Coordinates of C-alpha atoms and ligand atoms in Angstrom, one line a residue:
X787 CA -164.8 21.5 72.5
X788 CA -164.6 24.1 69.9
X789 CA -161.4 25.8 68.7
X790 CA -161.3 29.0 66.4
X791 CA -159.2 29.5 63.9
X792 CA -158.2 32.9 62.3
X793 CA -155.9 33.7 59.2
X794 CA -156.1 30.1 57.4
X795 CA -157.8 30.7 54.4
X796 CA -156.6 27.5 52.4
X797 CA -158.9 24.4 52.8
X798 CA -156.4 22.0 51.8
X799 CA -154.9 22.8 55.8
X800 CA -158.2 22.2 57.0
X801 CA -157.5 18.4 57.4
X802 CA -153.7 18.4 58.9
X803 CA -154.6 21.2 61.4
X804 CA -158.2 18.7 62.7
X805 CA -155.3 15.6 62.9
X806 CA -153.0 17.8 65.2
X807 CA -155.9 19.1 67.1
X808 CA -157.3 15.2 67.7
X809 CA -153.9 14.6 69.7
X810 CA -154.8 17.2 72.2
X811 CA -158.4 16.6 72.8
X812 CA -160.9 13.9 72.4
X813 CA -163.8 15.3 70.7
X814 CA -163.0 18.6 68.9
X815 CA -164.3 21.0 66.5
X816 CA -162.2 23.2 64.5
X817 CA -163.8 26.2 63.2
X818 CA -162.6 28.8 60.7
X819 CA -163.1 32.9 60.8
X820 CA -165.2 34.8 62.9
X821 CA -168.7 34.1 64.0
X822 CA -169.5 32.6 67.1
X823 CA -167.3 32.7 70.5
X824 CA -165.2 29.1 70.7
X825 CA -163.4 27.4 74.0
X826 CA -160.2 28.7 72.3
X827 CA -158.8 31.0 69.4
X828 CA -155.8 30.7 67.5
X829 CA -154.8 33.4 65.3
X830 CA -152.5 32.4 62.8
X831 CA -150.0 34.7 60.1
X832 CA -148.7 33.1 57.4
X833 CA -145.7 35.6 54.8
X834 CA -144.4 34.3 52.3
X835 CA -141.1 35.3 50.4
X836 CA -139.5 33.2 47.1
X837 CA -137.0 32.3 49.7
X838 CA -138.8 31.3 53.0
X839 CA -142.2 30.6 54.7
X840 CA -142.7 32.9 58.3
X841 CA -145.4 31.6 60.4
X842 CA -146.6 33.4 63.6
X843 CA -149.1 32.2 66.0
X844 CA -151.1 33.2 69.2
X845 CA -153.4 31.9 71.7
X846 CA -155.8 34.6 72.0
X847 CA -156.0 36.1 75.5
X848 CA -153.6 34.0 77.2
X849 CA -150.3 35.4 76.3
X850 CA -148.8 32.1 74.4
X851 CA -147.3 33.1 71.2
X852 CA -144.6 31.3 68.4
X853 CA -142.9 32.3 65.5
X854 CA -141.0 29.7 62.7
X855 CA -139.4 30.2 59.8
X856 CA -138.6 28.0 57.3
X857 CA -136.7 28.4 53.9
X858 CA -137.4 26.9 50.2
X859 CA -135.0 25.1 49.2
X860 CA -134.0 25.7 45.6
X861 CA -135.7 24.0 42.7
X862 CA -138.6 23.0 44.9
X863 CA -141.6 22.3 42.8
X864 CA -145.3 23.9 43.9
X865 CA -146.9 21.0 45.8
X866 CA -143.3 20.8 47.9
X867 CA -143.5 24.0 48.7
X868 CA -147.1 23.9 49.9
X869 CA -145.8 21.3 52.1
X870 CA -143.2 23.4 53.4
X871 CA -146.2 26.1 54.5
X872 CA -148.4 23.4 55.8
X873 CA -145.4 21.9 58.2
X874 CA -144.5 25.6 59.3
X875 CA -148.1 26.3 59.9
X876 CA -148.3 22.6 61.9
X877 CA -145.1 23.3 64.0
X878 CA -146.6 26.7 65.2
X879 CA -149.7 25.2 65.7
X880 CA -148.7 22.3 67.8
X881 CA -146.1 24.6 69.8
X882 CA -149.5 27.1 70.8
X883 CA -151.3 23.9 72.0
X884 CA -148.8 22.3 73.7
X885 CA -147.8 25.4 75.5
X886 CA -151.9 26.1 75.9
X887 CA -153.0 22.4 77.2
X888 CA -149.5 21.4 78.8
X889 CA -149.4 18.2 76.6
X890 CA -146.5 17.2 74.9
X891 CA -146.5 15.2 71.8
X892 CA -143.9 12.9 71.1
X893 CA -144.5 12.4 67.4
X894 CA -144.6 16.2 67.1
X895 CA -146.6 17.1 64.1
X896 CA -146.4 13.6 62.5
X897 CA -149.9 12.7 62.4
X898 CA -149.3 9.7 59.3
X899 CA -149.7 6.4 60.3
X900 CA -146.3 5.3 59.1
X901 CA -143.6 7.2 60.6
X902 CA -140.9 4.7 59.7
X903 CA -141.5 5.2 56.0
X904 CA -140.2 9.2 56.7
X905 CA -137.0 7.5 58.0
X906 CA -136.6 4.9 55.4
X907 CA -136.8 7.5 52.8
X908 CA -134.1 9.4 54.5
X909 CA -131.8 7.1 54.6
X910 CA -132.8 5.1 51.1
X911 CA -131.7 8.3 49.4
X912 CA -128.3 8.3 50.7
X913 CA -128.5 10.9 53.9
X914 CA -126.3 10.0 56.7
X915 CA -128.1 9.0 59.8
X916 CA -127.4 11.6 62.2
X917 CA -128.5 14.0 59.2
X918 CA -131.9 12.1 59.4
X919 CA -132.4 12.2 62.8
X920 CA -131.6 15.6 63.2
X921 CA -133.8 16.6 60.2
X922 CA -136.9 14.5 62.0
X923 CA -136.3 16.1 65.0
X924 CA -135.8 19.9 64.0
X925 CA -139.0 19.6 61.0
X926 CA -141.3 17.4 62.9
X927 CA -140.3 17.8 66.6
X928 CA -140.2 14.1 67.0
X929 CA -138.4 13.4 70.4
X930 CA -135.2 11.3 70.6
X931 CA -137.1 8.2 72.1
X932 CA -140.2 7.8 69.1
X933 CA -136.8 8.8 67.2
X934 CA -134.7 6.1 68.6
X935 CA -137.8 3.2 68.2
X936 CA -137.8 4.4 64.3
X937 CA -134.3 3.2 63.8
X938 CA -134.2 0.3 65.8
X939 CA -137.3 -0.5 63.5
X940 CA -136.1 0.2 60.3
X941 CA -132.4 -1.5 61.4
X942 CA -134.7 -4.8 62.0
X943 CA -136.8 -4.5 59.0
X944 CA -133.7 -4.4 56.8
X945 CA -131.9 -6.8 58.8
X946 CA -135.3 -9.3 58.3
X947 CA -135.7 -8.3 54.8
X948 CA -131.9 -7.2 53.2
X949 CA -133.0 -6.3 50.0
X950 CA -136.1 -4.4 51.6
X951 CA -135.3 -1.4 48.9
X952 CA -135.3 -3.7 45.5
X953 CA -138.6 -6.0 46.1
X954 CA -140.6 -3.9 44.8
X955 CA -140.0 -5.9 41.6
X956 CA -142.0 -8.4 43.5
X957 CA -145.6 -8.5 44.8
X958 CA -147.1 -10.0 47.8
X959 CA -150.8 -11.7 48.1
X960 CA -153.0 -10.8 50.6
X961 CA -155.9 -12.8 50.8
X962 CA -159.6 -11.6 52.6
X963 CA -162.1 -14.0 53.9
X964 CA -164.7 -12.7 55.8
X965 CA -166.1 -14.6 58.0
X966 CA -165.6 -15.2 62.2
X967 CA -167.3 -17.1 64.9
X968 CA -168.9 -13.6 66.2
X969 CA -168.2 -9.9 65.7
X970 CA -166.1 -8.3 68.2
X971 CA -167.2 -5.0 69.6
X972 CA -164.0 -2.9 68.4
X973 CA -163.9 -4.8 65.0
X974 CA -164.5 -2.6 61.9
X975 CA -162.9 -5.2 59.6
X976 CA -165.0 -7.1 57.1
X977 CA -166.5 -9.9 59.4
X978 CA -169.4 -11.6 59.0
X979 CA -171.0 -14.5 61.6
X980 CA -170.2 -17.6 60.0
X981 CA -172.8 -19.5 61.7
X982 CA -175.7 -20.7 58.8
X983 CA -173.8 -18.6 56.0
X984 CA -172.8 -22.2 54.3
X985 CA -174.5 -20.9 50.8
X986 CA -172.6 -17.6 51.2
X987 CA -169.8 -19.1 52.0
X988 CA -169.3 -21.5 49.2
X989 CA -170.2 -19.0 46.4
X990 CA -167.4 -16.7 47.9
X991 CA -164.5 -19.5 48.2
X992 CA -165.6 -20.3 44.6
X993 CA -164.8 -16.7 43.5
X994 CA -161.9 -16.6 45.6
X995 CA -160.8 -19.7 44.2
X996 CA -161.4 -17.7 40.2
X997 CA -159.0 -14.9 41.6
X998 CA -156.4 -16.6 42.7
X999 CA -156.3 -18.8 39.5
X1000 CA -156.6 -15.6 37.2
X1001 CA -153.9 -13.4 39.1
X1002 CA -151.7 -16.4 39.6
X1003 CA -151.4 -17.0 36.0
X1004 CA -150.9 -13.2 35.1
X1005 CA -147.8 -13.5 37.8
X1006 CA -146.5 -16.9 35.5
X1007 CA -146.8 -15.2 32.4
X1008 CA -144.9 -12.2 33.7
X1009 CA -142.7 -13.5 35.4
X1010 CA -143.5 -11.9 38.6
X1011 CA -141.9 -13.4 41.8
X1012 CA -144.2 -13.6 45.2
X1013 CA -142.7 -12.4 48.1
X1014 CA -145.3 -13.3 50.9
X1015 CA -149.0 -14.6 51.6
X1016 CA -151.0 -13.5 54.2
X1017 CA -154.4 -14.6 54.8
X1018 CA -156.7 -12.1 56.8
X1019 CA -160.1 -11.5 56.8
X1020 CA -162.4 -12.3 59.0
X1021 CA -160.8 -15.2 60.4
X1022 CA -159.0 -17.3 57.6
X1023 CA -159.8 -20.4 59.9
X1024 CA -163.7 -20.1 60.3
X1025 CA -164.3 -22.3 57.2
X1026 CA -164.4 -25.7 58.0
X1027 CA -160.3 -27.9 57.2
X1028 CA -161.7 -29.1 54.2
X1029 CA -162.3 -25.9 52.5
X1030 CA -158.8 -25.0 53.6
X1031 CA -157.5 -28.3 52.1
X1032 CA -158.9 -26.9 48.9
X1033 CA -158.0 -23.2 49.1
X1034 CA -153.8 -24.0 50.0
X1035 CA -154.1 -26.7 47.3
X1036 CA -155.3 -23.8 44.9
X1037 CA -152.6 -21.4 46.0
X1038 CA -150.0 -24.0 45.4
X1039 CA -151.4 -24.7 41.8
X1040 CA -152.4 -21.1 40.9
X1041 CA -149.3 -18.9 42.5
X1042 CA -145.5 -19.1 40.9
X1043 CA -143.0 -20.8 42.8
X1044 CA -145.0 -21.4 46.2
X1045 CA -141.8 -23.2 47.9
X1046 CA -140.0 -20.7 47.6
X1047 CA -141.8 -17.9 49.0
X1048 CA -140.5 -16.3 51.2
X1049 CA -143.0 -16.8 53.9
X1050 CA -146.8 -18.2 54.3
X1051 CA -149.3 -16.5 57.1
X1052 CA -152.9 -17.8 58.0
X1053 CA -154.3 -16.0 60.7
X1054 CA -156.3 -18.0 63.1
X1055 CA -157.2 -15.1 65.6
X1056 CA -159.9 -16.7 67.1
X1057 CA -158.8 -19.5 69.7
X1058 CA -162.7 -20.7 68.8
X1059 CA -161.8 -21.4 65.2
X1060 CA -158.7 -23.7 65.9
X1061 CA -159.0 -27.5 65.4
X1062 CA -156.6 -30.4 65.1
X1063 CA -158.1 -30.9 61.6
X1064 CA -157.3 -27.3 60.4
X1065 CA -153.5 -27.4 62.1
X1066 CA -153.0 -30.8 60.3
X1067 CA -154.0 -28.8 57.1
X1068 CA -151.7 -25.9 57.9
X1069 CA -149.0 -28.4 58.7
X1070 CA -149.6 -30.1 55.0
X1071 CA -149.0 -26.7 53.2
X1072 CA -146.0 -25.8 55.5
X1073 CA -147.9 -22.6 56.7
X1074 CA -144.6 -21.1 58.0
X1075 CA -146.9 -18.7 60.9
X1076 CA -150.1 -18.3 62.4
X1077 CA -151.9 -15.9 64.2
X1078 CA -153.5 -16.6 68.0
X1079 CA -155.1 -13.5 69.4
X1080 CA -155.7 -13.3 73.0
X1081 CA -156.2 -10.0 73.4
X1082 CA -156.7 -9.9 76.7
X1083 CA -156.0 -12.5 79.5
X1084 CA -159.6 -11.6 81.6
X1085 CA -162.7 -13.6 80.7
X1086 CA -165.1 -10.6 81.5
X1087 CA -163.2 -8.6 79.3
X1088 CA -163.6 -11.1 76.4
X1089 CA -167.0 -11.4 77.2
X1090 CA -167.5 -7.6 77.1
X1091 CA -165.8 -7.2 74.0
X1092 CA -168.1 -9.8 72.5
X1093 CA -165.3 -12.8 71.4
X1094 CA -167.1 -15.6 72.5
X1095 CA -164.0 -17.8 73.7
X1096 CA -162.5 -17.4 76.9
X1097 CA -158.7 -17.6 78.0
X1098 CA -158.4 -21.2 78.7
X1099 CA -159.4 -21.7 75.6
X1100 CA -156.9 -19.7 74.2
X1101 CA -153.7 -21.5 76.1
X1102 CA -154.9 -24.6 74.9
X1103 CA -155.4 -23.9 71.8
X1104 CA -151.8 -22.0 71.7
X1105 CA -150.1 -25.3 73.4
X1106 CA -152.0 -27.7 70.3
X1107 CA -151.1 -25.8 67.8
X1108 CA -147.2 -26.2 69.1
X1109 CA -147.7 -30.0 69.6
X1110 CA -148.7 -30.0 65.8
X1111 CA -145.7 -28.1 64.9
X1112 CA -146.8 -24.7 64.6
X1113 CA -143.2 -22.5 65.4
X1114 CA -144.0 -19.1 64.6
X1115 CA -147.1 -18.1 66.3
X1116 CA -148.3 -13.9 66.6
X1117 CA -150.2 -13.1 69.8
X1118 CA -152.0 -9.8 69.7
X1119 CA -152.3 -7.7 73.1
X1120 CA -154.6 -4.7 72.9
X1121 CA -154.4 -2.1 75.3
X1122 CA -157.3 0.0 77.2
X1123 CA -159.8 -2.6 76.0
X1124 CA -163.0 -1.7 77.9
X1125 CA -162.4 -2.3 81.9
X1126 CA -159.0 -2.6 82.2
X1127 CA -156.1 -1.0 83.1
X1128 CA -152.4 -1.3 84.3
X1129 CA -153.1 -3.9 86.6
X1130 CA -155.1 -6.2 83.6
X1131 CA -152.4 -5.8 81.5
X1132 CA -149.9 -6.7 83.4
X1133 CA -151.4 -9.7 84.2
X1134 CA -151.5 -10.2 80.0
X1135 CA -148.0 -9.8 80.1
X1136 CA -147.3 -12.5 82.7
X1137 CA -149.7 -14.7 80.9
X1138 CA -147.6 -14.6 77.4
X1139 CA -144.5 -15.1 79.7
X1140 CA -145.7 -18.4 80.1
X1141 CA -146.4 -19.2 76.5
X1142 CA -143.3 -16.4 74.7
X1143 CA -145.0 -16.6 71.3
X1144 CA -142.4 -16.1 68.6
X1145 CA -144.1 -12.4 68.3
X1146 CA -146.3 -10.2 70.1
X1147 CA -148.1 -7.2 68.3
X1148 CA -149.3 -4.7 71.2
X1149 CA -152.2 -2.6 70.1
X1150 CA -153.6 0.2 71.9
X1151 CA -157.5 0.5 71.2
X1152 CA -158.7 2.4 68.5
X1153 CA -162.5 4.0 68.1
X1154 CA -163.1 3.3 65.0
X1155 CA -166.1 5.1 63.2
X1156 CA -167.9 2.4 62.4
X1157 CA -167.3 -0.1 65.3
X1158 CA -170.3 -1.2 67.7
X1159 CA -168.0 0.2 70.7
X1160 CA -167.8 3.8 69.2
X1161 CA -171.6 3.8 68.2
X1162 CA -172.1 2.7 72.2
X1163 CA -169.5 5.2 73.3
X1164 CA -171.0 5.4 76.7
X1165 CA -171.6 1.5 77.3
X1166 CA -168.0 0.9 77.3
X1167 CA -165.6 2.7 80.4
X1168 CA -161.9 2.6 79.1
X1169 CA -158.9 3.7 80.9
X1170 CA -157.4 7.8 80.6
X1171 CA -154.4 8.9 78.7
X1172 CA -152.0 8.8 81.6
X1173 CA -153.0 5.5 82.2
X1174 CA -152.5 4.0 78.6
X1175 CA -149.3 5.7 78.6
X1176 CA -148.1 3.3 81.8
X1177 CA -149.4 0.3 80.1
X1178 CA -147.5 1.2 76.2
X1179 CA -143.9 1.4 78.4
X1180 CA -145.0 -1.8 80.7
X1181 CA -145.4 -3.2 76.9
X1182 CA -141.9 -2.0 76.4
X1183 CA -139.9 -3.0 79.7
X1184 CA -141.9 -6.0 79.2
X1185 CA -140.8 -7.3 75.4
X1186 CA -137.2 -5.8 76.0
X1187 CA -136.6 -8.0 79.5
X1188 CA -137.5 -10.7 77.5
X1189 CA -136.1 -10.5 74.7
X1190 CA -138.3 -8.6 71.9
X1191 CA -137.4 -6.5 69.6
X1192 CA -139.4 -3.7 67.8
X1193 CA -139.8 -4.4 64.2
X1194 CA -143.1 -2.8 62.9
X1195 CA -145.4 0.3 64.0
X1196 CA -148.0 2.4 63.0
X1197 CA -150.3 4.3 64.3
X1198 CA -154.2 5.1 63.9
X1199 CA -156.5 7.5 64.3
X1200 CA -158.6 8.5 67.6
X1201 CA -155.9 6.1 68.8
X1202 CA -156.2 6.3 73.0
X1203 CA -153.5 8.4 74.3
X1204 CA -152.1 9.4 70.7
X1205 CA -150.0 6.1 70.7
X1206 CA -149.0 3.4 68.6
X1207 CA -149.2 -0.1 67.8
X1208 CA -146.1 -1.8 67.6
X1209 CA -144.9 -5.3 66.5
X1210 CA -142.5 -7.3 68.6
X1211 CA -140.7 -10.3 67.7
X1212 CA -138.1 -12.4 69.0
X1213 CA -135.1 -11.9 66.7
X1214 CA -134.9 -13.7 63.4
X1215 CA -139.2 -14.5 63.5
X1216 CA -140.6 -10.9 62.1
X1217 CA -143.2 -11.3 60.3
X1218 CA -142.1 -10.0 56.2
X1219 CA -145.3 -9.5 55.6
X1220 CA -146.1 -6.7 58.1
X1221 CA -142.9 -5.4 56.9
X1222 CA -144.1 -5.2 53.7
X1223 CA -147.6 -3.7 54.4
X1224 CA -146.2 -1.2 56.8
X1225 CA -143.2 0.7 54.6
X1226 CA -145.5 0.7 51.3
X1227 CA -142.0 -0.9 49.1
X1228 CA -143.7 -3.3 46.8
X1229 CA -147.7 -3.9 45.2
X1230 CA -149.6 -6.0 47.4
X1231 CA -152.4 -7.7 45.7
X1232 CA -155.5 -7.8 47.6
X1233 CA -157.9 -11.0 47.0
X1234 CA -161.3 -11.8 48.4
X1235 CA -163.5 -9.6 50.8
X1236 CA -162.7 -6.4 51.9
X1237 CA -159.0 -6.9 50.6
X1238 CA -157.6 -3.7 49.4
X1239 CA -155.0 -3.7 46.9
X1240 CA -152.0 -1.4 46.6
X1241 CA -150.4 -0.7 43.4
X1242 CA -146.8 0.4 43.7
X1243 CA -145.3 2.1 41.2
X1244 CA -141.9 1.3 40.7
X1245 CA -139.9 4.5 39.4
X1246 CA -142.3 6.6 41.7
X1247 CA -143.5 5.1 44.8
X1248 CA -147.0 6.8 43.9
X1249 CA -148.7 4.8 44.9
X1250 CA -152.6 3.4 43.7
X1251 CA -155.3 2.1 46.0
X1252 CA -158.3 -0.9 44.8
X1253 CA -160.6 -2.6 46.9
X1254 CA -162.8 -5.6 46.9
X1255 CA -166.3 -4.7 48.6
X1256 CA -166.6 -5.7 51.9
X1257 CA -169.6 -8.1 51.8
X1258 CA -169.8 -11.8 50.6
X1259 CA -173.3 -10.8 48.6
X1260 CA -171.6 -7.4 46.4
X1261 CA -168.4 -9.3 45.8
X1262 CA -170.1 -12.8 44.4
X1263 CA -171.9 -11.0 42.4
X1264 CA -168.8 -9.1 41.1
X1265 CA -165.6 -10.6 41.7
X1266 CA -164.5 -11.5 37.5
X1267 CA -164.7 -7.6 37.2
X1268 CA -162.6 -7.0 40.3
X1269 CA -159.7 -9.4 38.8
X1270 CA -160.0 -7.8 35.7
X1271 CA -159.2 -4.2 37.3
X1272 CA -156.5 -6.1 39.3
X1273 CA -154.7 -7.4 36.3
X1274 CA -155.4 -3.9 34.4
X1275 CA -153.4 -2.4 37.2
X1276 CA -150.5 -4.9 37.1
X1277 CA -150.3 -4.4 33.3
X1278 CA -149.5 -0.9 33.9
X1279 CA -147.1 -0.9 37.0
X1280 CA -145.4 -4.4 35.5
X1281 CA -145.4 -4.2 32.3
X1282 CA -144.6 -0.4 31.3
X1283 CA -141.8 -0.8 33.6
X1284 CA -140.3 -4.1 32.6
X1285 CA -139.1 -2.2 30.0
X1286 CA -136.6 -0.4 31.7
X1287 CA -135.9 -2.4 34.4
Ligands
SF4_1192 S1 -161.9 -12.0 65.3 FE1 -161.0 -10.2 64.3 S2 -162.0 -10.0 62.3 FE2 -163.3 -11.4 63.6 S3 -164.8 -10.0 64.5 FE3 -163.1 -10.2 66.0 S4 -161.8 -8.4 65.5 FE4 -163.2 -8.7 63.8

């Protein structure tokens, strides 16, 4: 699929006008000027006054044409204005293809992954709510229901987390080990078959070990509170309980005030991983949640997808992990995993009914670039857009009939269907963390593999992005000189700014 553009001459809208195209077709290339004949042509008009912007747009030979006009508002610096263009250009551009392909698009020309952040920023700066909604709707096209889902978000986030908009004079640690049982087909995360890594292994825990010693001590000296811990990875639980023994005994030596933290995540995704060894350990640290990950509730699915443990296994692990005291467990749903549809997921859903894990994070399958199931495109047959669209509002009369509430969501890339992934929880048992990660409000420090650090500055919100490689090997080898840039980085945002705060 090939669609021409004509009248853009600015590269920098090169990228926003590929995002909007990705939500109306699956594989598409934009190209720019004349040349060659393409499945479609738009022409676009941009004029430009001191006041206001005037886009107008056509769909060559099929009649479909839209006009918008947007003003500058006064005192608006360069870059905002060029944001002003690029969201006139988007809104004409999405009206053409909507009108052209007869899809409509929810999240109008949002293509970020964080739409709540939009909303929080609204409303942080002191605009009534109807103002906001009105502003998302009439700017973005967002419809009233992905409108409605943001505030019932943000109204959970801030009713989780009260003093959401002043911890960013806080951090929170998330901490990256790479290793699982297997690789899953969809995964692109930093993951790494445990099985005969035990050198590898060992030389990483001994650098993560160095990190969290040397950024715990920079928090101490500076007084710097820690919010939440989350261990990723990989699967946090693939090394054996007694290296986990040793790791939690490090974070409680190394990392300021650990009782009081505000809350304490190992992920233990893989029902393979799970022993009554490593809950005993979690239970020592008062690990206040933990991650089971079904995924999906069919064995030949699990087995497609490459996750080595089937469903029994994951109910039984789910039901020990209870009897040794585990009370806030995540289980992640992913829709349009390869071979199923409605009927598969509904089946899911009956399965958690049984179990009602304190929350439920419903993803809808992403091709990622560099997963095993993009490279095999073919291999893998996975359900259309109409159908993922039945399964995302099962997901929704599901969690709502019994009891869920909305508290996160973001959205991907090449997601199926241009939908989201959202996080559910029974009130009262959100996860801070994902809270946290999701509306950008505070640094998160980023430790071991693959762990990817944001730096938040606090008078700006800009925000700066570091990342430990990806591979045991690159980050033994390194990982001194990725705490040093880490502790350069908190010197700026921490200690310029102590200052004045
Ligand atoms: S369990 Fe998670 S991190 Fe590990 S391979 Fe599967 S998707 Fe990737």
């Amino acid at each position: 699929m090939q669609i021409k553009i004509e009248g853009i001459h600015d590269d920098r809208l090169h990228r926003p006008l590929q995002n909007i195209a990705n939500l109306f077709y699956e594989e598409c290339e934009l190209v720019y000027g004349g040349g060659e004949p393409a499945d479609v042509v738009i022409s676009l008009d941009c004029s430009q006054t001191d006041e206001h912007v005037t886009v107008s747009g056509e769909v060559k030979g099929t009649g479909i044409t839209e006009q918008h006009t947007k003003s500058f508002s006064p005192g608006m610096n360069e870059k905002e204005a060029f944001k002003q263009v690029k969201n006139t250009i988007s809104y004409v551009y999405l009206n053409l293809l909507q009108a052209h392909t007869g899809i409509t698009q929810k999240w109008g020309i949002l293509t970020g992954i964080r739409p709540t952040k939009l909303l929080h920023k609204k409303l942080q700066s002191g605009m009534p709510q109807e103002q906001a909604h009105a502003e998302l709707k009439k700017d973005y096209l967002i419809h009233d229901e992905k409108i409605g889902l943001m505030q019932e978000i943000v109204d959970r986030q801030l009713a989780a987390v009260p003093d959401l908009y002043q911890v960013k004079d806080e951090v929170s640690i998330y901490i990256g080990i790479p290793f699982c049982p297997t690789k899953c087909a969809y995964c692109t995360f930093p993951a790494y078959a445990i099985q005969g890594q035990a050198g590898r292994v060992g030389s990483f825990l001994w650098g993560l070990h160095y990190e969290m010693q040397k950024i715990g001590e920079w928090l101490k000296a500076h007084d710097v509170k820690v919010t939440t811990i989350y261990f990723g990875g990989g699967t946090p639980t693939s090394i054996t309980a007694e290296e986990m023994d040793l790791l939690y005994e490090e974070m409680v030596r190394s990392f300021p005030d650990v009782k009081n933290i505000r809350e304490i995540t190992v992920e233990a995704g893989r029902p393979d991983t799970i022993t009554e060894e490593k809950l005993a350990v979690l239970n020592k640290y008062d690990i206040d949640r933990i991650s089971i990950n079904p995924q999906s509730y069919e064995n030949e699915t699990l087995k497609a997808i490459g996750r080595h443990h089937t469903v029994e296994e994951t109910i039984e692990k789910y039901h020990l992990s209870r009897q040794h005291g585990m009370n806030n467990i995540n289980m992640d749903l992913i829709i349009g995993l390869p071979g199923e549809g409605v009927k598969e997921f509904r089946h899911s859903l009956s399965e958690t009914e049984k179990l009602m894990p304190e929350s439920l994070t419903v993803h809808t399958l992403s091709f990622k670039r560099a997963s095993e199931m993009t490279r095999n495109k073919h291999k893998y047959k996975v359900a259309g857009r109409e159908e993922v669209s039945q399964m995302m509002d099962d997901a929704v009369a599901w969690t709502k009939e019994h009891g869920y509430v909305p508290y996160y969501l973001y959205r991907q890339k090449n997601i199926l269907g241009n939908l989201e992934n959202v996080g559910y929880s029974l009130p009262g048992q959100e996860s801070i963390y994902n809270i946290m990660i999701m509306e950008e409000v505070q640094t998160i420090i980023g430790i071991g593999c693959g762990a990817a650090s944001k730096f938040i500055d606090r008078d700006t919100g800009k925000i700066t992005h570091f990342a430990n490689p990806k591979d045991p090997k690159s980050y033994n080898e390194r990982f001194e000189h990725y705490t040093d840039e880490k502790i350069k980085y908190l010197e700026q945002i921490f200690e310029r700014t102590t200052k004045q705060h």
